[in-house]
CSV table of C-alpha atoms in Angstrom, one decimal:
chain,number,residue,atom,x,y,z
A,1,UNK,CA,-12.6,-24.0,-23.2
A,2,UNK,CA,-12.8,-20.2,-24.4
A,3,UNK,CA,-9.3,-19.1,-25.9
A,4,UNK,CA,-7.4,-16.3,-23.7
A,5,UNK,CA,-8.0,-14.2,-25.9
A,6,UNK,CA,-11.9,-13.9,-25.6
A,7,UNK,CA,-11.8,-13.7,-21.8
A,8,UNK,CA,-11.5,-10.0,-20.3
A,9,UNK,CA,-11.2,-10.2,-16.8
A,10,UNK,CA,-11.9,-7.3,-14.2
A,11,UNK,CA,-11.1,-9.8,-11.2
A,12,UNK,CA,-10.0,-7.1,-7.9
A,13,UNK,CA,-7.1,-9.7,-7.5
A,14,UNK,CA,-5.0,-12.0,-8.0
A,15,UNK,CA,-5.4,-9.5,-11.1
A,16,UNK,CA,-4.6,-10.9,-15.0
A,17,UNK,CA,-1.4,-10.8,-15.7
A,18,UNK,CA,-0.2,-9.8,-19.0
A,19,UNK,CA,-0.5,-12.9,-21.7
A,20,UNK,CA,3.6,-12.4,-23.2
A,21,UNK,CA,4.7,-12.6,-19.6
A,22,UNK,CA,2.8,-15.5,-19.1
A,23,UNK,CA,3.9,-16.5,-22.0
A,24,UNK,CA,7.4,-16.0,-21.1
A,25,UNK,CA,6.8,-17.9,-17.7
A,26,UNK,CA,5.9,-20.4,-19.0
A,27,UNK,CA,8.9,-21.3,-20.4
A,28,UNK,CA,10.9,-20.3,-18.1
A,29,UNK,CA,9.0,-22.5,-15.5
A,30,UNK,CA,10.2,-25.7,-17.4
A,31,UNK,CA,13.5,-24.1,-18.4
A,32,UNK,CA,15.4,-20.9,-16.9
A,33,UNK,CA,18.1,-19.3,-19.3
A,34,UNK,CA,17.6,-23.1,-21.0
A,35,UNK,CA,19.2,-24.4,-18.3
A,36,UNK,CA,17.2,-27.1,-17.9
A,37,UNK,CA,16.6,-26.2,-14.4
A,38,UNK,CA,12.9,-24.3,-14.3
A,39,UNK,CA,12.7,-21.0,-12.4
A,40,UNK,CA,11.0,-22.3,-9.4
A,41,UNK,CA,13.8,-24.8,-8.7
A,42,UNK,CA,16.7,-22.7,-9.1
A,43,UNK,CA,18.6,-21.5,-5.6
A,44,UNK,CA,17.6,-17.6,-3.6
A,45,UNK,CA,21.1,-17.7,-3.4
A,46,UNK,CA,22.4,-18.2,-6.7
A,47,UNK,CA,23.3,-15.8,-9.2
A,48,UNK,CA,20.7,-16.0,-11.5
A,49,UNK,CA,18.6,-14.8,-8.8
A,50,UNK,CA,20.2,-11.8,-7.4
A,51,UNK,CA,20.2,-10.8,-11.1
A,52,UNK,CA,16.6,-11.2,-11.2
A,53,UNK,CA,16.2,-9.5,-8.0
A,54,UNK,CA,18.8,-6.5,-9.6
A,55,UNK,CA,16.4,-6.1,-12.9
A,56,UNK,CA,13.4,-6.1,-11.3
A,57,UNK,CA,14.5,-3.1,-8.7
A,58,UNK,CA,16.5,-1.6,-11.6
A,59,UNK,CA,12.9,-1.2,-13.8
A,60,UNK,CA,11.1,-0.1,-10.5
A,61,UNK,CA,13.4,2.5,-9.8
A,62,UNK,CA,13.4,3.6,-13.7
A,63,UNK,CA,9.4,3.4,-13.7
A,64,UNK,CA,8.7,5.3,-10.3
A,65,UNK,CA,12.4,7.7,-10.0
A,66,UNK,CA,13.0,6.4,-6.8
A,67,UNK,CA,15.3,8.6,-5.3
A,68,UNK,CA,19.1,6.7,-4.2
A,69,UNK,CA,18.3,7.6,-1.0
A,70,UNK,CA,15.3,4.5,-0.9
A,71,UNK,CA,15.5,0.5,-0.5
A,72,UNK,CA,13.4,-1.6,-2.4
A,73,UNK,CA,12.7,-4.9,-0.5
A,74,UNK,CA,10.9,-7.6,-1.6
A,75,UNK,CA,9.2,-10.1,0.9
A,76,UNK,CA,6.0,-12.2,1.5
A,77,UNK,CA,3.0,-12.1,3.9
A,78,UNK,CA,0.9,-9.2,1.4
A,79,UNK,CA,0.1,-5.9,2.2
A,80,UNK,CA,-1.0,-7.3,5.6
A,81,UNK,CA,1.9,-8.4,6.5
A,82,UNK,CA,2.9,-5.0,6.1
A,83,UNK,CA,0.0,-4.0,8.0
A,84,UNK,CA,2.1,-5.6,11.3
A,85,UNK,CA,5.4,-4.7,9.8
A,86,UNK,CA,5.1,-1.1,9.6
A,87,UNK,CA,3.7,-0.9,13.1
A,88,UNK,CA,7.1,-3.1,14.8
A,89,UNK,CA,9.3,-0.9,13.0
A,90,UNK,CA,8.2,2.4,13.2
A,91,UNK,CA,7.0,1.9,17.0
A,92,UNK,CA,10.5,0.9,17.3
A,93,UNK,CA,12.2,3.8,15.4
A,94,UNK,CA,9.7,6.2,18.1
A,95,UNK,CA,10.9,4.7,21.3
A,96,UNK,CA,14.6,4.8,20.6
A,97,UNK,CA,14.6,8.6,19.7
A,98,UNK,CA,12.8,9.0,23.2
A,99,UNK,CA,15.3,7.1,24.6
A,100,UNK,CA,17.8,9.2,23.2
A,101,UNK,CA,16.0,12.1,24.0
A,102,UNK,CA,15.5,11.2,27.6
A,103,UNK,CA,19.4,10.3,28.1
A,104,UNK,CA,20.7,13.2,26.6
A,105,UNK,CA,18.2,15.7,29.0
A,106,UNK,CA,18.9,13.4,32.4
A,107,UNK,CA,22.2,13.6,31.7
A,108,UNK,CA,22.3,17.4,31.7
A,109,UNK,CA,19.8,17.4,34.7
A,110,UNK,CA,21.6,14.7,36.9
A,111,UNK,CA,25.5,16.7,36.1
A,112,UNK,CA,23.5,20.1,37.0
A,113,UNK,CA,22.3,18.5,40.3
A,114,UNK,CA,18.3,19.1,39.2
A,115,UNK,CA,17.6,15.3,39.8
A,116,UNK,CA,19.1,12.5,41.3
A,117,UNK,CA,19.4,8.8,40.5
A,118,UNK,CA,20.6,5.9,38.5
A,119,UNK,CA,20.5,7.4,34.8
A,120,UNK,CA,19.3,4.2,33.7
A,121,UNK,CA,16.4,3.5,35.8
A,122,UNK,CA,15.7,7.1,35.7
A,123,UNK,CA,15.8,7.1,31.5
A,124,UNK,CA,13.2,4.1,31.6
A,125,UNK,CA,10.8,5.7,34.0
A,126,UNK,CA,10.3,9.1,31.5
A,127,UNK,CA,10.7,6.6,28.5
A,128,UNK,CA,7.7,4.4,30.1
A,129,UNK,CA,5.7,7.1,30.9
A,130,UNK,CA,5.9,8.9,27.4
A,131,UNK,CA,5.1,5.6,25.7
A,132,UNK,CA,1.7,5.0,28.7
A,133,UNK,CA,0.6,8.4,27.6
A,134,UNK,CA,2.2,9.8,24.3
A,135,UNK,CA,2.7,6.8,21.8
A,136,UNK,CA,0.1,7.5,18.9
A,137,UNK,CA,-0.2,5.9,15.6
A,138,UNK,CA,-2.3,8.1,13.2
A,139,UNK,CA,-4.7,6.0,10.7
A,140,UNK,CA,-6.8,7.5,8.2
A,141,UNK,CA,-9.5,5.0,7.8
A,142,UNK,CA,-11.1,5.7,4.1
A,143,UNK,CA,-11.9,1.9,3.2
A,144,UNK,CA,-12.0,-1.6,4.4
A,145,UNK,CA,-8.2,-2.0,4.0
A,146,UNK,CA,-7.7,1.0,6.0
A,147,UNK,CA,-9.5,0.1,8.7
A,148,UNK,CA,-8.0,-3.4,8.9
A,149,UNK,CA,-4.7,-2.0,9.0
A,150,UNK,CA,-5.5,0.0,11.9
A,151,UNK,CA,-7.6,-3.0,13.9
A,152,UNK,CA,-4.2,-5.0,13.5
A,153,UNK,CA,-2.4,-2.0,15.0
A,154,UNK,CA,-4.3,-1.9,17.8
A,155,UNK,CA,-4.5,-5.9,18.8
A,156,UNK,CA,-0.5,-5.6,18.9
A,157,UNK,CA,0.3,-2.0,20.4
A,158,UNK,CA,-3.4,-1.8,22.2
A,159,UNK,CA,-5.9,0.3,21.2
A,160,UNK,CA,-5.3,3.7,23.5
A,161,UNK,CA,-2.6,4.0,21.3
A,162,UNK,CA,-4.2,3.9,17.8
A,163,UNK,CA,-5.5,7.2,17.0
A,164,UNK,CA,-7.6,7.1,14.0
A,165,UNK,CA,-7.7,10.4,13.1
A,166,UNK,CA,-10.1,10.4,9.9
A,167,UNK,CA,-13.0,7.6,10.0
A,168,UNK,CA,-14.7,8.2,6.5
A,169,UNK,CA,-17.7,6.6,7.6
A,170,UNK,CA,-18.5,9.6,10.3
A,171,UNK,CA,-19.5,11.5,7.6
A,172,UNK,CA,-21.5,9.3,5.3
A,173,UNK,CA,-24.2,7.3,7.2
A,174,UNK,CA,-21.9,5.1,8.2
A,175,UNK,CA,-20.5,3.7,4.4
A,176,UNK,CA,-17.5,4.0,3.1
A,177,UNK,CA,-17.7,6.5,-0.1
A,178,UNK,CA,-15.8,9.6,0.9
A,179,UNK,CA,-13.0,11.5,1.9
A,180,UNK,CA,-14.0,14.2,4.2
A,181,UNK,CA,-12.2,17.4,4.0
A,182,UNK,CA,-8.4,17.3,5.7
A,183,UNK,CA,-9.4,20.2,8.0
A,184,UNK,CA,-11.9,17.9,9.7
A,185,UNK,CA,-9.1,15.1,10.3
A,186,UNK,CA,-7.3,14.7,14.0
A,187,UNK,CA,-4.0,13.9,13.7
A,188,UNK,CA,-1.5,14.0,16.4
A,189,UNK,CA,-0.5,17.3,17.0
A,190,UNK,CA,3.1,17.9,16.0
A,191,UNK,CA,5.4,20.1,18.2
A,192,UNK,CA,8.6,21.9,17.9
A,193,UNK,CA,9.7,21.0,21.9
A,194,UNK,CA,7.8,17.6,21.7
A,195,UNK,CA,10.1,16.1,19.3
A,196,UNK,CA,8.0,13.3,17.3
A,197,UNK,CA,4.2,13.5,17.5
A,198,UNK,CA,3.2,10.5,16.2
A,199,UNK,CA,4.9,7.1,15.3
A,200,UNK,CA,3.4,7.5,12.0
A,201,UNK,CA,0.6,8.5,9.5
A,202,UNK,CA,-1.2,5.5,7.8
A,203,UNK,CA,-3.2,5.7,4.5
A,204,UNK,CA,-3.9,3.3,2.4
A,205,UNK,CA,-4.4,5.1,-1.4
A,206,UNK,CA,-6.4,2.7,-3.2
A,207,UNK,CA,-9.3,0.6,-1.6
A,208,UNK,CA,-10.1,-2.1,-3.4
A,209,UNK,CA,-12.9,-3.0,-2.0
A,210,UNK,CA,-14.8,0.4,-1.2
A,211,UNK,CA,-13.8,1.7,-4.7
A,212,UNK,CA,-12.1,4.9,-3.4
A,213,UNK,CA,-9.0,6.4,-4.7
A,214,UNK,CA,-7.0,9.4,-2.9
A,215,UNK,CA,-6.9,12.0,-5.5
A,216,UNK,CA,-3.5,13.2,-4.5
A,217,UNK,CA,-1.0,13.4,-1.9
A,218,UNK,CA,-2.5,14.8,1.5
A,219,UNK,CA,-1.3,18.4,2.2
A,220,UNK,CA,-1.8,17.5,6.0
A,221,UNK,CA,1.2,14.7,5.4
A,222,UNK,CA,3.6,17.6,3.6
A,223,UNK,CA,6.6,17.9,5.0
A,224,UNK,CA,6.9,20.5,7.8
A,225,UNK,CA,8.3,24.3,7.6
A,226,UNK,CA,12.1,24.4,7.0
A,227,UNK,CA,12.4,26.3,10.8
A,228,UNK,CA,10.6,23.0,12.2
A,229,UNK,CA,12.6,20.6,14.1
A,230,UNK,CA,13.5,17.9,11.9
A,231,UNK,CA,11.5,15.0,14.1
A,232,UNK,CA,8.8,16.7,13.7
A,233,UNK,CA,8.3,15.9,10.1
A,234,UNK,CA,5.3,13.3,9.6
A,235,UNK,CA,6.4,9.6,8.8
A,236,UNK,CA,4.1,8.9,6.0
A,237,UNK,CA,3.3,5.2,5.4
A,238,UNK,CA,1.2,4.3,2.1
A,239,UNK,CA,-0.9,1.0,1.4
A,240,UNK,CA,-0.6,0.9,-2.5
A,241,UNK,CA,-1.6,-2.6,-3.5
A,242,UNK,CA,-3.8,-1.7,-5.9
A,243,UNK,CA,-2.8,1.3,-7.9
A,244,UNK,CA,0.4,0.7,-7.7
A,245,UNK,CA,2.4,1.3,-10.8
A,246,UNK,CA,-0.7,3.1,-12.3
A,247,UNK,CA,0.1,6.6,-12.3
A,248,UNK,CA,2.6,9.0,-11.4
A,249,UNK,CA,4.0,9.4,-7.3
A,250,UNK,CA,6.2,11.6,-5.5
A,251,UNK,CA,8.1,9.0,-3.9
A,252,UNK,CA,10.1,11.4,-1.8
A,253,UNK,CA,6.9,12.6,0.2
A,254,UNK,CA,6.4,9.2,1.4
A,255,UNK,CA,8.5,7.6,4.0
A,256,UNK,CA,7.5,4.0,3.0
A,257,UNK,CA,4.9,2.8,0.4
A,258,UNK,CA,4.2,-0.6,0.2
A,259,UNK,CA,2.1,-3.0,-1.9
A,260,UNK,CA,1.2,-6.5,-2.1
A,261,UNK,CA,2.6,-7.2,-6.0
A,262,UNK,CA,-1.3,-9.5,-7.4
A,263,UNK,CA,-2.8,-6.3,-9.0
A,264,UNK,CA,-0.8,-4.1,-11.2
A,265,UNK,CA,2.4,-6.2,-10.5
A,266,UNK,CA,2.8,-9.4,-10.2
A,267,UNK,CA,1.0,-12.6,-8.7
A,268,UNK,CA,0.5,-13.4,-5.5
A,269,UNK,CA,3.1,-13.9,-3.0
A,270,UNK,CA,5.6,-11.4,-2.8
A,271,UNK,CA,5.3,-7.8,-1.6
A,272,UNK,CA,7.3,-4.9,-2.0
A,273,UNK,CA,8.4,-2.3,0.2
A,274,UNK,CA,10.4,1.1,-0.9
A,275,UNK,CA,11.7,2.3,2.5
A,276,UNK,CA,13.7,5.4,3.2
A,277,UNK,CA,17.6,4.8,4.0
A,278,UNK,CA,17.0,7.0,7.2
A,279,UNK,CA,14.6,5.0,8.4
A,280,UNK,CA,17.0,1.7,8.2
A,281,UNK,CA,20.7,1.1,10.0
A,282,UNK,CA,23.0,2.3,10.3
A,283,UNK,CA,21.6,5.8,9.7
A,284,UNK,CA,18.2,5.4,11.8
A,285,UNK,CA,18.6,3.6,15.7
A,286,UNK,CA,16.2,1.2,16.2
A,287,UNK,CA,14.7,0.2,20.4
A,288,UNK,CA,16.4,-3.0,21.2
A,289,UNK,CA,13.6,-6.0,21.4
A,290,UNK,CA,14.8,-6.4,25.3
A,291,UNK,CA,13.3,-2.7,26.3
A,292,UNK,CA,10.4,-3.0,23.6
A,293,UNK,CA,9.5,-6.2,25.8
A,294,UNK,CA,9.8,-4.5,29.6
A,295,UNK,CA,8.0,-1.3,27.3
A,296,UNK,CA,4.9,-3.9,27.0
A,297,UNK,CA,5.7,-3.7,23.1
A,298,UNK,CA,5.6,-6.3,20.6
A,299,UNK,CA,9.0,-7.8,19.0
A,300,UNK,CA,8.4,-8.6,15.3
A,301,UNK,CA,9.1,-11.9,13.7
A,302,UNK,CA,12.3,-11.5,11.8
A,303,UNK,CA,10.8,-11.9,8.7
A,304,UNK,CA,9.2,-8.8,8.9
A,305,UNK,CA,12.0,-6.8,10.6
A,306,UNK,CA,13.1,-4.7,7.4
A,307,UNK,CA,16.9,-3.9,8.5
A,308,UNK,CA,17.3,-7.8,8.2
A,309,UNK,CA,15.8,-8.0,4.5
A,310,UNK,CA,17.7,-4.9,3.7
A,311,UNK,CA,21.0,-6.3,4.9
A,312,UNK,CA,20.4,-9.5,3.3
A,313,UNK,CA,19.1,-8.2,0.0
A,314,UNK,CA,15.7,-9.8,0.5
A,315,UNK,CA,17.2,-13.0,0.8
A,316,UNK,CA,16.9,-13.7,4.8
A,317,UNK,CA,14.6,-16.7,4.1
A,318,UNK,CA,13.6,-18.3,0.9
A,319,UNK,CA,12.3,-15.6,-0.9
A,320,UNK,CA,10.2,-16.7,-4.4
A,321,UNK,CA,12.2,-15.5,-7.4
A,322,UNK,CA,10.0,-16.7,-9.2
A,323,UNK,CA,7.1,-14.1,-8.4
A,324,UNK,CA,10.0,-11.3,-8.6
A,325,UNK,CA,10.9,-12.5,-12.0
A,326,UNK,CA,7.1,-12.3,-13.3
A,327,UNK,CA,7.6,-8.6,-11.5
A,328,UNK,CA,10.5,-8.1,-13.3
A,329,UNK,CA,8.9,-8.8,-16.3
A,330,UNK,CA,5.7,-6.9,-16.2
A,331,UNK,CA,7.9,-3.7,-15.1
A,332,UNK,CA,10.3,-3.7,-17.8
A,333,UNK,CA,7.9,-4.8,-20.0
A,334,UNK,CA,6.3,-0.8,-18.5
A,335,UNK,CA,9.7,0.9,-19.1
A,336,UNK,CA,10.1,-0.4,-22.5
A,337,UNK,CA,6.3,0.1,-23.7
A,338,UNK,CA,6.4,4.0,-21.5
A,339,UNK,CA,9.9,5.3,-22.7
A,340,UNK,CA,10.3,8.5,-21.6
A,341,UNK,CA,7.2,8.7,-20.1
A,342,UNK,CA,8.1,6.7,-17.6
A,343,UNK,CA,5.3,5.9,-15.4
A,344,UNK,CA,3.2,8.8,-16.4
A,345,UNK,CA,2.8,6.6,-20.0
A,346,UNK,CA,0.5,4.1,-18.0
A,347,UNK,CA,-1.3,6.4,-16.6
A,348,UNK,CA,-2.6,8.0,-19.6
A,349,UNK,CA,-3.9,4.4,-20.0
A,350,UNK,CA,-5.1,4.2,-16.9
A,351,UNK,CA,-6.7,7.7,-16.7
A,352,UNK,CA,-8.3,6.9,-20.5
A,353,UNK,CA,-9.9,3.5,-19.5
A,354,UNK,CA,-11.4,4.8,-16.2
A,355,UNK,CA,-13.4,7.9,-17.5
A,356,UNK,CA,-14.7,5.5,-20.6
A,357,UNK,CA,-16.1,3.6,-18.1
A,358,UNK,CA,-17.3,6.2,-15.5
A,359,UNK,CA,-18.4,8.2,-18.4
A,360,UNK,CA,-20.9,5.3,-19.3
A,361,UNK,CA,-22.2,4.6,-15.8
A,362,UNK,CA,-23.0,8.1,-15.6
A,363,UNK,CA,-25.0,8.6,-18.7
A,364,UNK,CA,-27.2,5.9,-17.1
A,365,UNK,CA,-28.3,7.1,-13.7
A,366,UNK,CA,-31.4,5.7,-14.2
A,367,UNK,CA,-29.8,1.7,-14.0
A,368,UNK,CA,-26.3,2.4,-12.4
A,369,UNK,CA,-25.5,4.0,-9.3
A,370,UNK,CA,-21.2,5.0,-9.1
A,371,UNK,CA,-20.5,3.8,-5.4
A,372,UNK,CA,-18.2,6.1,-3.8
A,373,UNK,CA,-18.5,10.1,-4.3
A,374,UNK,CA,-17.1,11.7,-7.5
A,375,UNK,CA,-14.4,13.2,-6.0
A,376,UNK,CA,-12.6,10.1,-4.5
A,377,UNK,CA,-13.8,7.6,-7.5
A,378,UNK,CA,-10.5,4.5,-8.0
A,379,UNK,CA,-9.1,4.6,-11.3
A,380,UNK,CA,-8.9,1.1,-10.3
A,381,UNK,CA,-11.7,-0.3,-8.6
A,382,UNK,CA,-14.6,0.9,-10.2
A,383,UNK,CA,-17.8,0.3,-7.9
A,384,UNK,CA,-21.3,0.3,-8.5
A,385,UNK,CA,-24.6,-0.6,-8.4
A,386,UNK,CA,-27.3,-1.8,-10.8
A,387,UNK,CA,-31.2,-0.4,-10.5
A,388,UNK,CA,-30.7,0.5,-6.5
A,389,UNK,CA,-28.6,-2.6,-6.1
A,390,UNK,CA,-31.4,-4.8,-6.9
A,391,UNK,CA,-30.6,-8.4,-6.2
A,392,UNK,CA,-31.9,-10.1,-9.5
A,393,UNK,CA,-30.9,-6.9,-11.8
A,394,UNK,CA,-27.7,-7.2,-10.6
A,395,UNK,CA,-27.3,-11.5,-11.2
A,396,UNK,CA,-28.4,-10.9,-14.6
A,397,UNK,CA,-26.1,-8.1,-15.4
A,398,UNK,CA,-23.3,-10.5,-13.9
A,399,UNK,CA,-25.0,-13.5,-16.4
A,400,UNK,CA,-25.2,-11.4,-19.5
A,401,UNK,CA,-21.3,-9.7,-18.9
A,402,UNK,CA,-20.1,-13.8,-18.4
A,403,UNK,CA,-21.7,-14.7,-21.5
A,404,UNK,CA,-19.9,-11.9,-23.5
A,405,UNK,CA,-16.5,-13.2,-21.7
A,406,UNK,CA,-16.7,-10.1,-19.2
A,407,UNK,CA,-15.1,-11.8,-15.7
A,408,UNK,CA,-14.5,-11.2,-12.8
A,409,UNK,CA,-17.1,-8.5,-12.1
A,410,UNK,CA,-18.7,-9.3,-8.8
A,411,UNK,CA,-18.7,-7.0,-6.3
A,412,UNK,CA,-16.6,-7.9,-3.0
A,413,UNK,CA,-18.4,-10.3,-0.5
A,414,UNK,CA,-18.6,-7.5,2.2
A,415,UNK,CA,-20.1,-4.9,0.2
A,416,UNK,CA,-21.8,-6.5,-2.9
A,417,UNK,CA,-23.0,-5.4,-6.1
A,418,UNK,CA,-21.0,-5.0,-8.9
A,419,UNK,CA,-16.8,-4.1,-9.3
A,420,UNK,CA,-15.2,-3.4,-12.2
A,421,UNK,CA,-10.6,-3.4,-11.4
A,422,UNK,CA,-9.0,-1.7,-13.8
A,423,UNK,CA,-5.6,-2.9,-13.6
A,424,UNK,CA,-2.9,-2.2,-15.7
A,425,UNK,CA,-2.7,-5.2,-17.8
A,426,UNK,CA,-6.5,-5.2,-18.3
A,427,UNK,CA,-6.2,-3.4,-22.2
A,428,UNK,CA,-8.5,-0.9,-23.6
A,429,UNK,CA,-9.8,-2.8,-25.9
A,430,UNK,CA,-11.6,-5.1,-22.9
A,431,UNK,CA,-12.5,-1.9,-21.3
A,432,UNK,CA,-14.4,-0.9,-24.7
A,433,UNK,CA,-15.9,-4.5,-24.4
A,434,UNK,CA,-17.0,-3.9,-21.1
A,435,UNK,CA,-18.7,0.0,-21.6
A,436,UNK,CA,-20.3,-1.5,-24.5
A,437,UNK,CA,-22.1,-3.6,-22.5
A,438,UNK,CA,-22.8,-1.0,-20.2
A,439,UNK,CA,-24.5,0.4,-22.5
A,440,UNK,CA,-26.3,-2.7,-24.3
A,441,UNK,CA,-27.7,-3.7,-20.8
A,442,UNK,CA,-29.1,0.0,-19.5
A,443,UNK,CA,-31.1,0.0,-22.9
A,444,UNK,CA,-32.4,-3.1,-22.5
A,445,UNK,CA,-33.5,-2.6,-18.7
């Protein structure tokens, strides 16, 4: 058996976790705090563990400057958990300021004799109709991710009420591999008398699998003109799972970003959501499950319902402290190793490791063929082909990396060829492993 230290793995995820934090786990799996009780055993309710939970969104905060006005919940079910998630509450968060909306105008109407009626039955009629006809959820479909996201949308709200307002695929023979211009995307148009356009604007950042990376935030998604009416701002929901914690975000532009934690985090089995207060009570009214169900709308399961994880501090149900200590630990192991750089320190790393790489693909055009267009290349999941995606080429490059302890470097199922994730505990020495044989291999073709 190789030692750990001559294995370099590129796996897309679970991802490798950093070896002193394993190495750390390790003992704290047999004894917490030498205890005597290992980590895995010890209570969600207990002390130790709402400490845990405190220091891991403590380093979070300190790595990303999450604003005070932001929750950070931890919970399980992956980023496509949140896929469902995101749709029960922000669905929810739509209807009830129509409600509202429609009370407060029948009110005035029905007092100024311009209608007549039970207010109630007369507030569900307008509310029904605005949901049969006006209920949108924007996607922007750029990957496989994306477009799974917005397939789960529409088996729980139906599909007349997905609108995916950028399919990448449109514009590029039917691949993934771009990110056409914004001007070309459709999103629910936005009024100042229509209150809310849509529920919200998806995106998912990183796809793993298609190898494309938004460059920055959308300016589409900004924030609207100061004389627009303050529903009117777009709720932006980002899919960060894998570039998370790998370079430098605005949280504030976003109105929740969430990320599975088994690529630049954690291991599998814990996700993590960083949710604007607004968006939660007391501040932000939610539609009670009883209309949402005479509305033809889905009720969540409670352990996705974010106002109960917030209120409980991510303890609801039995959440596993163990994967937010290993968190924990790979994010203040960030703020210690960044300083002052915060975030932006690991993205230097990031940044250097991915144009090493890219820059050796790309002196061999001849053998490798980069994936997705320059413009939208992952700093992450670096895709691509070898000689036209030739089937035998491409085994033997996979044989000849395994033999130099290169891992992990098959492409995904759905797409083949050849993928290279550059996550954050992947070090710069494996990625100079790696372009070296790059290089070895298009020389020898």
């Amino acid at each position: 058996m190789p030692p750990r230290s001559d294995v370099h793995y590129f796996g897309a995820g679970p991802a490798p976790l950093p070896t002193s934090v394993l190495e750390r786990a390790s003992q704290a799996l047999l004894s917490y705090k030498d205890s005597g009780v290992g980590l895995c055993e010890i209570s969600h309710r207990s002390g130790d563990a709402n400490q845990i939970l405190a220091d891991a969104k403590a380093a979070m905060t300190t790595l990303l400057d999450i604003p005070e006005d932001y929750e950070i919940l931890f919970l399980q079910g992956g980023g496509s958990g949140e896929f469902s998630a995101v749709v029960y509450h922000m669905v929810s968060l739509w209807v009830e300021k129509r409600r509202i909306r429609a009370q407060e105008d029948l009110t005035v109407a029905i007092a100024d004799g311009k209608t007549e009626g039970p207010l109630e039955q007369k507030v569900f009629q307008r509310l029904k109709q605005e949901v049969d006809e006006e209920l949108k959820l924007d996607y922007l479909v750029t990957g496989s991710w994306s477009l799974k996201a917005s397939q789960e949308a529409a088996r729980l709200v139906g599909a007349p009420h997905v609108n995916v307002a950028l399919d990448a695929r449109t514009e590029n023979d039917g691949q993934f591999g771009i990110i056409p211009p914004e001007s070309t995307w459709k999103l629910t148009a936005r009024t100042r008398e229509g209150g809310p356009g849509s529920a919200m604007v998806y995106f998912c950042d990183n796809e793993t699998v298609d190898g494309v990376e938004f460059p920055s935030f959308p300016e589409s998604l900004q924030a609207c003109p100061e004389d627009a009416v303050d529903d009117d701002a777009p709720m932006v929901i980002a899919d960060m799972s894998s570039n998370f914690i790998s370079r430098k975000v605005d949280v504030s532009k976003y109105s929740v970003i969430f990320g599975g934690a088994q690529k630049n985090v954690g291991n599998a089995g814990v996700t993590i959501v960083i949710v604007k207060k607004s968006l939660l009570p007391p501040t932000a009214n939610l539609a009670k499950p009883d209309l949402l169900r005479k509305l033809n709308l889905p009720v969540g399961p409670i352990v996705f319902d974010w106002p109960t994880i917030a209120k409980n501090n991510s303890l609801y149900n039995t959440l596993p402290i163990f994967d937010v200590w290993i968190a924990g630990q790979v994010m203040a192991d960030l703020v210690q190793t960044c300083g002052s750089k915060k975030i932006a320190g690991q993205q230097e790393v990031s940044d250097e490791k991915a144009k090493l790489l890219y820059g050796t693909l790309d002196r061999y055009p001849q053998v490798y063929r980069v994936v997705p267009h320059q413009s939208v290349r992952s700093r992450m999941n670096i895709c691509f082909r070898v000689a036209g995606g030739d089937e035998q080429k491409e085994k033997a490059f996979l044989a000849g990396a395994e033999k130099r302890g290169l891992m992990g470097l098959k492409g995904h199922r759905s797409v083949g060829g050849i993928r290279a994730s550059n996550y954050n505990a992947v070090t710069l020495d494996s990625a100079k492993l790696l372009a070296k044989y790059l290089e070895d291999f298009a020389q020898g073709v």
